[in-house]
mmCIF file of C-alpha atoms in Angstrom:
data_model
loop_
_atom_site.group_PDB
_atom_site.id
_atom_site.type_symbol
_atom_site.label_atom_id
_atom_site.label_comp_id
_atom_site.label_asym_id
_atom_site.label_seq_id
_atom_site.Cartn_x
_atom_site.Cartn_y
_atom_site.Cartn_z
ATOM 1 C CA MET G 57 0.207 52.365 66.447
ATOM 2 C CA LYS G 58 -3.566 52.477 66.766
ATOM 3 C CA GLN G 59 -3.696 55.449 64.434
ATOM 4 C CA ARG G 60 -1.522 53.585 61.914
ATOM 5 C CA LYS G 61 -3.850 50.555 61.940
ATOM 6 C CA GLN G 62 -6.837 52.832 61.384
ATOM 7 C CA TRP G 63 -5.064 54.414 58.419
ATOM 8 C CA MET G 64 -4.239 50.999 56.939
ATOM 9 C CA PHE G 65 -7.846 49.829 57.386
ATOM 10 C CA ALA G 66 -9.104 52.968 55.690
ATOM 11 C CA ALA G 67 -6.683 52.466 52.817
ATOM 12 C CA ILE G 68 -7.838 48.869 52.314
ATOM 13 C CA PHE G 69 -11.489 49.917 52.589
ATOM 14 C CA PHE G 70 -11.178 52.653 49.975
ATOM 15 C CA CYS G 71 -9.134 50.366 47.743
ATOM 16 C CA GLY G 72 -11.993 47.867 47.899
ATOM 17 C CA ILE G 73 -14.505 50.565 47.029
ATOM 18 C CA SER G 74 -12.298 51.728 44.176
ATOM 19 C CA HIS G 75 -12.127 48.152 42.851
ATOM 20 C CA GLN G 76 -15.915 47.872 42.968
ATOM 21 C CA VAL G 77 -16.313 51.209 41.181
ATOM 22 C CA TRP G 78 -13.969 50.217 38.379
ATOM 23 C CA ALA G 79 -15.210 46.615 38.039
ATOM 24 C CA GLN G 80 -17.415 47.289 35.057
ATOM 25 C CA GLY G 81 -18.506 45.321 32.021
ATOM 26 C CA PRO G 82 -18.322 46.521 28.390
ATOM 27 C CA ASN G 83 -20.667 48.877 26.560
ATOM 28 C CA GLY G 84 -21.930 50.516 29.729
ATOM 29 C CA SER G 85 -23.196 47.210 31.144
ATOM 30 C CA GLY G 86 -21.657 47.893 34.561
ATOM 31 C CA THR G 87 -22.118 44.923 36.909
ATOM 32 C CA TYR G 88 -25.016 43.500 34.906
ATOM 33 C CA TYR G 89 -23.176 40.212 34.218
ATOM 34 C CA GLN G 90 -21.506 39.895 37.614
ATOM 35 C CA ALA G 91 -23.527 36.795 38.593
ATOM 36 C CA ALA G 92 -21.949 34.890 35.682
ATOM 37 C CA ASP G 93 -18.395 35.718 36.750
ATOM 38 C CA GLY G 94 -16.091 32.696 36.987
ATOM 39 C CA LYS G 95 -18.520 30.272 35.318
ATOM 40 C CA LYS G 96 -17.634 27.884 32.472
ATOM 41 C CA GLY G 97 -19.397 25.987 29.690
ATOM 42 C CA ALA G 98 -22.933 24.807 30.467
ATOM 43 C CA GLU G 99 -22.794 26.414 33.911
ATOM 44 C CA LEU G 100 -21.970 29.763 32.298
ATOM 45 C CA LYS G 101 -24.903 29.402 29.899
ATOM 46 C CA THR G 102 -27.299 28.796 32.795
ATOM 47 C CA ALA G 103 -25.860 31.685 34.801
ATOM 48 C CA LEU G 104 -26.353 34.021 31.829
ATOM 49 C CA CYS G 105 -29.910 32.722 31.410
ATOM 50 C CA LYS G 106 -30.686 33.855 34.940
ATOM 51 C CA VAL G 107 -29.174 37.268 34.225
ATOM 52 C CA ILE G 108 -30.906 38.039 30.931
ATOM 53 C CA TYR G 109 -34.272 36.255 31.224
ATOM 54 C CA ASN G 110 -36.012 38.898 33.321
ATOM 55 C CA ARG G 111 -37.118 41.825 31.196
ATOM 56 C CA GLU G 112 -39.828 44.396 30.897
ATOM 57 C CA GLU G 113 -42.392 42.921 28.522
ATOM 58 C CA GLY G 114 -44.137 46.201 27.814
ATOM 59 C CA GLY G 115 -47.643 45.235 28.879
ATOM 60 C CA SER G 116 -49.989 42.596 27.499
ATOM 61 C CA ARG G 117 -49.062 40.496 24.483
ATOM 62 C CA ASP G 118 -51.134 42.536 22.029
ATOM 63 C CA VAL G 119 -49.922 45.869 23.393
ATOM 64 C CA ALA G 120 -46.277 44.778 23.308
ATOM 65 C CA TYR G 121 -46.596 43.326 19.808
ATOM 66 C CA LYS G 122 -48.141 46.529 18.469
ATOM 67 C CA ALA G 123 -45.416 48.581 20.156
ATOM 68 C CA LEU G 124 -42.766 46.838 18.023
ATOM 69 C CA TRP G 125 -43.626 49.188 15.145
ATOM 70 C CA THR G 126 -42.535 52.096 17.329
ATOM 71 C CA HIS G 127 -39.546 50.338 18.875
ATOM 72 C CA PHE G 128 -38.099 49.545 15.438
ATOM 73 C CA ARG G 129 -37.689 53.275 14.815
ATOM 74 C CA THR G 130 -35.146 53.274 17.645
ATOM 75 C CA THR G 131 -33.595 49.828 17.334
ATOM 76 C CA ASP G 132 -33.433 49.357 13.563
ATOM 77 C CA ALA G 133 -32.943 52.716 11.885
ATOM 78 C CA ARG G 134 -30.105 53.228 9.436
ATOM 79 C CA PRO G 135 -27.929 56.350 9.826
ATOM 80 C CA ASN G 136 -30.177 58.039 7.231
ATOM 81 C CA GLY G 137 -33.315 57.182 9.239
ATOM 82 C CA LYS G 138 -34.569 54.462 6.868
ATOM 83 C CA VAL G 139 -35.563 50.933 7.906
ATOM 84 C CA TRP G 140 -32.566 48.643 8.422
ATOM 85 C CA ASP G 141 -33.827 45.519 6.669
ATOM 86 C CA MET G 142 -31.531 42.475 6.880
ATOM 87 C CA TYR G 143 -33.509 40.277 4.461
ATOM 88 C CA SER G 144 -33.624 42.455 1.335
ATOM 89 C CA ASN G 145 -31.678 45.243 -0.357
ATOM 90 C CA LYS G 146 -34.370 45.994 -2.929
ATOM 91 C CA ARG G 147 -34.953 49.507 -1.595
ATOM 92 C CA GLU G 148 -34.696 51.508 1.604
ATOM 93 C CA MET G 149 -38.097 51.740 3.235
ATOM 94 C CA THR G 150 -39.534 54.519 5.361
ATOM 95 C CA PHE G 151 -40.862 53.908 8.854
ATOM 96 C CA GLY G 152 -44.638 54.215 8.977
ATOM 97 C CA ASP G 153 -45.175 54.889 5.273
ATOM 98 C CA ASP G 154 -43.983 51.423 4.233
ATOM 99 C CA GLN G 155 -45.280 49.542 7.258
ATOM 100 C CA ASP G 156 -47.167 46.351 6.370
ATOM 101 C CA THR G 157 -50.831 47.092 5.810
ATOM 102 C CA GLY G 158 -51.907 43.615 4.790
ATOM 103 C CA SER G 159 -51.510 44.281 1.074
ATOM 104 C CA GLY G 160 -48.698 44.143 -1.452
ATOM 105 C CA ASN G 161 -46.958 41.206 -3.126
ATOM 106 C CA GLN G 162 -43.724 42.694 -4.453
ATOM 107 C CA GLU G 163 -40.328 42.817 -2.778
ATOM 108 C CA GLY G 164 -39.443 46.323 -1.665
ATOM 109 C CA GLN G 165 -43.030 47.452 -0.936
ATOM 110 C CA PHE G 166 -43.549 46.848 2.773
ATOM 111 C CA TYR G 167 -41.733 45.741 5.914
ATOM 112 C CA ASN G 168 -43.233 43.688 8.715
ATOM 113 C CA ARG G 169 -42.316 42.165 12.086
ATOM 114 C CA GLU G 170 -40.096 39.122 11.661
ATOM 115 C CA HIS G 171 -39.553 36.484 14.321
ATOM 116 C CA SER G 172 -36.047 35.440 13.298
ATOM 117 C CA MET G 173 -36.690 32.374 15.460
ATOM 118 C CA PRO G 174 -40.150 31.543 14.038
ATOM 119 C CA ASN G 175 -42.943 31.652 16.592
ATOM 120 C CA SER G 176 -44.226 28.262 15.415
ATOM 121 C CA TRP G 177 -41.122 26.836 17.093
ATOM 122 C CA PHE G 178 -42.381 27.868 20.524
ATOM 123 C CA GLY G 179 -46.140 27.567 20.215
ATOM 124 C CA GLY G 180 -47.172 30.743 18.397
ATOM 125 C CA LYS G 181 -48.251 33.888 20.210
ATOM 126 C CA VAL G 182 -46.610 32.897 23.473
ATOM 127 C CA MET G 183 -45.007 35.421 25.795
ATOM 128 C CA PRO G 184 -42.320 36.443 26.492
ATOM 129 C CA MET G 185 -40.695 35.111 23.292
ATOM 130 C CA TYR G 186 -43.378 36.490 20.996
ATOM 131 C CA THR G 187 -42.330 40.113 21.492
ATOM 132 C CA ASP G 188 -38.667 39.775 22.505
ATOM 133 C CA LEU G 189 -36.881 42.478 20.500
ATOM 134 C CA PHE G 190 -33.632 40.558 20.486
ATOM 135 C CA HIS G 191 -35.011 38.267 17.800
ATOM 136 C CA MET G 192 -37.583 40.626 16.272
ATOM 137 C CA TYR G 193 -36.524 42.582 13.190
ATOM 138 C CA PRO G 194 -38.220 44.734 10.554
ATOM 139 C CA THR G 195 -37.861 42.804 7.291
ATOM 140 C CA ASP G 196 -39.207 42.896 3.772
ATOM 141 C CA LYS G 197 -42.679 41.380 3.794
ATOM 142 C CA VAL G 198 -42.272 39.217 0.678
ATOM 143 C CA VAL G 199 -38.849 37.846 1.616
ATOM 144 C CA ASN G 200 -40.082 37.205 5.151
ATOM 145 C CA ASN G 201 -43.020 35.205 3.768
ATOM 146 C CA LYS G 202 -40.650 33.180 1.594
ATOM 147 C CA ARG G 203 -38.492 32.451 4.620
ATOM 148 C CA SER G 204 -41.604 31.159 6.422
ATOM 149 C CA ASN G 205 -40.532 28.994 9.380
ATOM 150 C CA PHE G 206 -37.575 27.299 7.715
ATOM 151 C CA PRO G 207 -34.308 27.108 9.676
ATOM 152 C CA PHE G 208 -31.279 29.211 8.828
ATOM 153 C CA GLY G 209 -28.704 27.441 6.705
ATOM 154 C CA GLU G 210 -26.659 27.654 3.534
ATOM 155 C CA THR G 211 -28.072 26.895 0.099
ATOM 156 C CA LYS G 212 -27.681 27.450 -3.620
ATOM 157 C CA GLY G 213 -31.141 29.034 -3.630
ATOM 158 C CA GLU G 214 -32.958 26.665 -6.001
ATOM 159 C CA LYS G 215 -36.361 27.585 -4.574
ATOM 160 C CA TYR G 216 -36.054 31.359 -4.234
ATOM 161 C CA LYS G 217 -33.598 34.240 -4.401
ATOM 162 C CA SER G 218 -34.441 37.761 -3.337
ATOM 163 C CA ALA G 219 -33.402 40.761 -5.446
ATOM 164 C CA ASN G 220 -29.669 40.735 -6.248
ATOM 165 C CA ASP G 221 -29.460 37.230 -4.724
ATOM 166 C CA PHE G 222 -29.347 38.924 -1.327
ATOM 167 C CA SER G 223 -31.206 36.128 0.514
ATOM 168 C CA LYS G 224 -31.824 32.577 -0.652
ATOM 169 C CA LEU G 225 -34.118 29.621 -0.030
ATOM 170 C CA GLY G 226 -33.349 26.065 -1.012
ATOM 171 C CA VAL G 227 -31.824 22.715 -0.081
ATOM 172 C CA CYS G 228 -29.303 22.889 2.721
ATOM 173 C CA THR G 229 -25.680 22.377 1.678
ATOM 174 C CA VAL G 230 -24.324 22.228 5.247
ATOM 175 C CA GLU G 231 -23.281 18.735 6.323
ATOM 176 C CA GLY G 232 -25.742 17.254 8.782
ATOM 177 C CA TYR G 233 -29.010 18.548 7.293
ATOM 178 C CA SER G 234 -30.622 18.169 3.862
ATOM 179 C CA GLY G 235 -33.949 19.963 4.285
ATOM 180 C CA THR G 236 -35.019 23.392 3.060
ATOM 181 C CA VAL G 237 -33.249 26.358 4.647
ATOM 182 C CA PHE G 238 -33.169 30.143 4.420
ATOM 183 C CA GLU G 239 -29.771 31.768 3.963
ATOM 184 C CA PRO G 240 -29.379 35.439 4.936
ATOM 185 C CA ASN G 241 -26.732 37.594 3.325
ATOM 186 C CA ASP G 242 -23.111 37.217 4.473
ATOM 187 C CA GLU G 243 -23.043 40.664 6.073
ATOM 188 C CA TYR G 244 -25.760 39.701 8.584
ATOM 189 C CA LYS G 245 -24.976 36.064 9.306
ATOM 190 C CA GLY G 246 -23.129 36.970 12.486
ATOM 191 C CA ASP G 247 -26.070 39.086 13.630
ATOM 192 C CA PHE G 248 -28.427 36.127 13.318
ATOM 193 C CA ALA G 249 -25.936 33.717 14.890
ATOM 194 C CA ARG G 250 -25.707 35.928 17.984
ATOM 195 C CA THR G 251 -29.496 36.236 17.965
ATOM 196 C CA TYR G 252 -29.842 32.445 18.154
ATOM 197 C CA PHE G 253 -27.139 32.186 20.836
ATOM 198 C CA TYR G 254 -29.208 34.652 22.865
ATOM 199 C CA MET G 255 -32.461 32.750 22.322
ATOM 200 C CA VAL G 256 -31.152 29.314 23.345
ATOM 201 C CA THR G 257 -29.464 30.898 26.370
ATOM 202 C CA CYS G 258 -32.276 33.173 27.544
ATOM 203 C CA TYR G 259 -34.932 30.475 27.129
ATOM 204 C CA GLU G 260 -32.848 27.378 27.835
ATOM 205 C CA GLU G 261 -35.369 25.929 30.301
ATOM 206 C CA LYS G 262 -38.059 26.033 27.603
ATOM 207 C CA LEU G 263 -36.003 24.311 24.891
ATOM 208 C CA PRO G 264 -37.036 20.710 25.718
ATOM 209 C CA ASP G 265 -40.701 21.726 25.575
ATOM 210 C CA TRP G 266 -40.258 23.458 22.224
ATOM 211 C CA TYR G 267 -38.485 20.438 20.779
ATOM 212 C CA ASN G 268 -40.989 17.902 22.082
ATOM 213 C CA ASN G 269 -44.133 19.814 21.127
ATOM 214 C CA TYR G 270 -43.251 21.814 18.009
ATOM 215 C CA SER G 271 -41.643 19.734 15.266
ATOM 216 C CA ASP G 272 -40.643 22.779 13.195
ATOM 217 C CA SER G 273 -37.951 23.502 15.798
ATOM 218 C CA ARG G 274 -36.229 20.123 15.550
ATOM 219 C CA PRO G 275 -33.872 20.829 12.625
ATOM 220 C CA THR G 276 -32.376 23.634 14.754
ATOM 221 C CA LEU G 277 -32.813 22.596 18.398
ATOM 222 C CA ASP G 278 -31.530 19.390 20.023
ATOM 223 C CA GLY G 279 -34.159 19.050 22.766
ATOM 224 C CA ASN G 280 -31.757 19.792 25.623
ATOM 225 C CA THR G 281 -30.992 22.851 27.701
ATOM 226 C CA TYR G 282 -27.353 22.325 26.690
ATOM 227 C CA PRO G 283 -26.021 22.620 24.091
ATOM 228 C CA GLY G 284 -29.534 23.585 22.935
ATOM 229 C CA LEU G 285 -28.691 23.596 19.217
ATOM 230 C CA ASN G 286 -28.263 20.632 16.893
ATOM 231 C CA ASP G 287 -24.638 19.890 16.037
ATOM 232 C CA TRP G 288 -24.843 21.002 12.395
ATOM 233 C CA GLN G 289 -26.615 24.221 13.324
ATOM 234 C CA LEU G 290 -24.247 25.047 16.177
ATOM 235 C CA LYS G 291 -21.136 24.517 14.056
ATOM 236 C CA MET G 292 -22.559 26.670 11.279
ATOM 237 C CA LEU G 293 -23.607 29.498 13.598
ATOM 238 C CA MET G 294 -20.236 29.443 15.362
ATOM 239 C CA ARG G 295 -18.610 29.815 11.958
ATOM 240 C CA TRP G 296 -20.989 32.621 10.976
ATOM 241 C CA ALA G 297 -20.198 34.482 14.186
ATOM 242 C CA LYS G 298 -16.472 34.400 13.410
ATOM 243 C CA GLN G 299 -16.823 35.302 9.754
ATOM 244 C CA ASP G 300 -19.118 38.258 10.524
ATOM 245 C CA PRO G 301 -17.867 39.794 13.812
ATOM 246 C CA VAL G 302 -19.858 42.103 16.078
ATOM 247 C CA SER G 303 -20.519 45.458 14.401
ATOM 248 C CA GLU G 304 -21.330 48.879 15.746
ATOM 249 C CA LYS G 305 -24.852 48.344 14.410
ATOM 250 C CA GLU G 306 -25.295 45.437 16.810
ATOM 251 C CA VAL G 307 -23.773 47.301 19.749
ATOM 252 C CA ASN G 308 -26.061 50.260 19.211
ATOM 253 C CA ARG G 309 -29.068 47.987 18.815
ATOM 254 C CA ASN G 310 -28.166 46.068 21.962
ATOM 255 C CA ASN G 311 -28.064 49.316 23.929
ATOM 256 C CA ALA G 312 -31.332 50.518 22.372
ATOM 257 C CA VAL G 313 -33.128 47.274 23.229
ATOM 258 C CA TYR G 314 -31.778 47.495 26.769
ATOM 259 C CA GLU G 315 -33.424 50.896 27.176
ATOM 260 C CA ILE G 316 -36.748 49.271 26.221
ATOM 261 C CA GLN G 317 -36.558 45.773 27.757
ATOM 262 C CA ARG G 318 -33.899 46.280 30.444
ATOM 263 C CA ASN G 319 -32.004 43.151 29.409
ATOM 264 C CA ARG G 320 -29.041 42.594 27.113
ATOM 265 C CA ASN G 321 -27.563 40.183 24.575
ATOM 266 C CA PRO G 322 -24.253 39.025 26.127
ATOM 267 C CA PHE G 323 -22.995 37.654 22.812
ATOM 268 C CA ILE G 324 -22.864 41.215 21.510
ATOM 269 C CA ASP G 325 -21.343 42.666 24.660
ATOM 270 C CA TYR G 326 -18.679 39.930 24.693
ATOM 271 C CA PRO G 327 -17.630 39.002 21.128
ATOM 272 C CA GLY G 328 -16.478 35.393 21.165
ATOM 273 C CA LEU G 329 -18.466 34.534 24.300
ATOM 274 C CA GLU G 330 -19.875 31.539 22.441
ATOM 275 C CA ASP G 331 -16.424 29.921 22.612
ATOM 276 C CA TYR G 332 -16.644 29.916 26.427
ATOM 277 C CA ILE G 333 -19.989 28.094 26.260
ATOM 278 C CA TRP G 334 -19.728 25.762 23.278
ATOM 279 C CA GLY G 335 -16.239 26.178 21.834
ATOM 280 C CA GLU G 336 -12.571 25.822 22.541
ATOM 281 C CA LYS G 337 -12.655 27.928 25.723
ATOM 282 C CA GLN G 338 -15.217 25.853 27.639
ATOM 283 C CA ASN G 339 -12.683 25.155 30.374
ATOM 284 C CA GLU G 340 -11.796 28.827 30.835
ATOM 285 C CA ALA G 341 -13.632 30.908 33.423
ATOM 286 C CA PHE G 342 -15.647 33.859 32.150
ATOM 287 C CA SER G 343 -14.815 37.292 33.568
ATOM 288 C CA TYR G 344 -17.507 39.927 33.200
ATOM 289 C CA GLN G 345 -14.861 42.643 33.631
ATOM 290 C CA SER G 346 -13.032 41.534 30.494
ATOM 291 C CA VAL G 347 -13.565 44.279 27.955
ATOM 292 C CA PRO G 348 -13.513 42.567 24.523
ATOM 293 C CA THR G 349 -10.738 43.542 22.157
ATOM 294 C CA ALA G 350 -13.180 43.608 19.243
ATOM 295 C CA ILE G 351 -15.203 46.471 20.693
ATOM 296 C CA GLN G 352 -14.053 49.316 22.870
ATOM 297 C CA SER G 353 -16.287 50.179 25.800
ATOM 298 C CA GLY G 354 -17.414 53.777 25.877
ATOM 299 C CA ASP G 355 -17.257 55.044 22.323
ATOM 300 C CA LYS G 356 -18.482 51.694 20.977
ATOM 301 C CA THR G 357 -16.076 51.663 18.057
ATOM 302 C CA VAL G 358 -15.250 48.369 16.373
ATOM 303 C CA ASP G 359 -11.608 47.377 16.377
ATOM 304 C CA LYS G 360 -11.568 45.368 13.174
ATOM 305 C CA PRO G 361 -10.751 45.993 9.517
ATOM 306 C CA ALA G 362 -13.360 47.216 7.120
ATOM 307 C CA VAL G 363 -15.431 44.578 5.364
ATOM 308 C CA ILE G 364 -16.093 45.208 1.690
ATOM 309 C CA TYR G 365 -19.245 44.170 -0.147
ATOM 310 C CA SER G 366 -20.398 44.533 -3.724
ATOM 311 C CA PRO G 367 -23.687 46.374 -4.334
ATOM 312 C CA ASP G 368 -25.531 43.023 -4.360
ATOM 313 C CA GLY G 369 -24.252 42.236 -0.880
ATOM 314 C CA LYS G 370 -21.523 39.741 -1.742
ATOM 315 C CA ARG G 371 -18.350 39.878 0.346
ATOM 316 C CA LEU G 372 -15.259 40.893 -1.627
ATOM 317 C CA ALA G 373 -11.682 39.912 -0.850
ATOM 318 C CA LYS G 374 -10.492 43.351 -1.922
ATOM 319 C CA LYS G 375 -11.686 46.544 -3.575
ATOM 320 C CA ARG G 376 -12.474 46.079 -7.264
ATOM 321 C CA ARG G 377 -11.306 48.865 -9.561
ATOM 322 C CA GLY G 378 -13.986 50.569 -11.590
ATOM 323 C CA VAL G 379 -16.858 48.924 -9.749
ATOM 324 C CA ASN G 380 -19.142 50.583 -7.230
ATOM 325 C CA ILE G 381 -18.759 48.884 -3.885
ATOM 326 C CA ILE G 382 -20.094 49.311 -0.414
ATOM 327 C CA ARG G 383 -17.371 49.664 2.187
ATOM 328 C CA ARG G 384 -18.549 48.916 5.712
ATOM 329 C CA LYS G 385 -16.580 49.861 8.800
ATOM 330 C CA ASP G 386 -18.014 50.356 12.271
ATOM 331 C CA GLY G 387 -21.481 49.893 10.795
ATOM 332 C CA LYS G 388 -21.174 52.943 8.536
ATOM 333 C CA VAL G 389 -21.744 52.702 4.791
ATOM 334 C CA VAL G 390 -19.746 54.672 2.234
ATOM 335 C CA LYS G 391 -20.168 54.201 -1.489
ATOM 336 C CA THR G 392 -16.964 54.572 -3.487
ATOM 337 C CA LEU G 393 -15.545 53.681 -6.880
#
């Protein structure tokens, strides 16, 4: 009898160990998000803040900012090794050779370091936001300058359109705001939505300060730790995230940034996570072990149909006969006729 009890205890013990071994998050994240398990809505947002806020800053502000040039070669390289610019499709630029040197005034000449959430919204050269790779991207210098510190939005582009109408600047057409906005191309709107979800989650305790002290942030932020985003902005970004789902590009970038900063963007690891915080699933408990159906853990393939774009970056409902298109699936680009 004693021997039987010992056997049963051992079986339960090893079962528990086995459960712990297999309780893993997606994309190799392991137990990284375990502290957020079972949380809902605003409580989930705060729990995730505590998980992702701590990161390796890479030294002093100036050292870390300079290092971005090198980090981009890992985080933002296209399959052919060129710079993956999400603001312009004028030309593919080469790392180093086309790095901003302080000169040039034509689109397609140079790329620089873009704060997709402008640094004027949080006081300028303030760490750790100033060098956080999750909102830093290599972008065309001219288009970046046109974007300035305007919020993201949707517009007809009365004030500016980049080559092939890829990005636009003009009066906002989204209900709830009528100021000037910058509209990125459709194929990257989800990327920027998940970037902003990360920023207002990671830095939620700083949001009231940003809103109260830096007026440029007010069209986007609401001055609170939750929701964090103004109603019009939140609704738009939620829509963008659904219309442009997580891609392999984002998954690979998330993993690359993790190797540098040692923190992650949960909105990439868990496609649709925003619904648990701000959307229709606010009353459902988050489970960090839930591997998203949109992305398979391990090989990082995207379980979604190909998205088709015309050469100027416009989304197409279907393939157009006799016209060169760009067919995107799992982040890969194939030109066909």
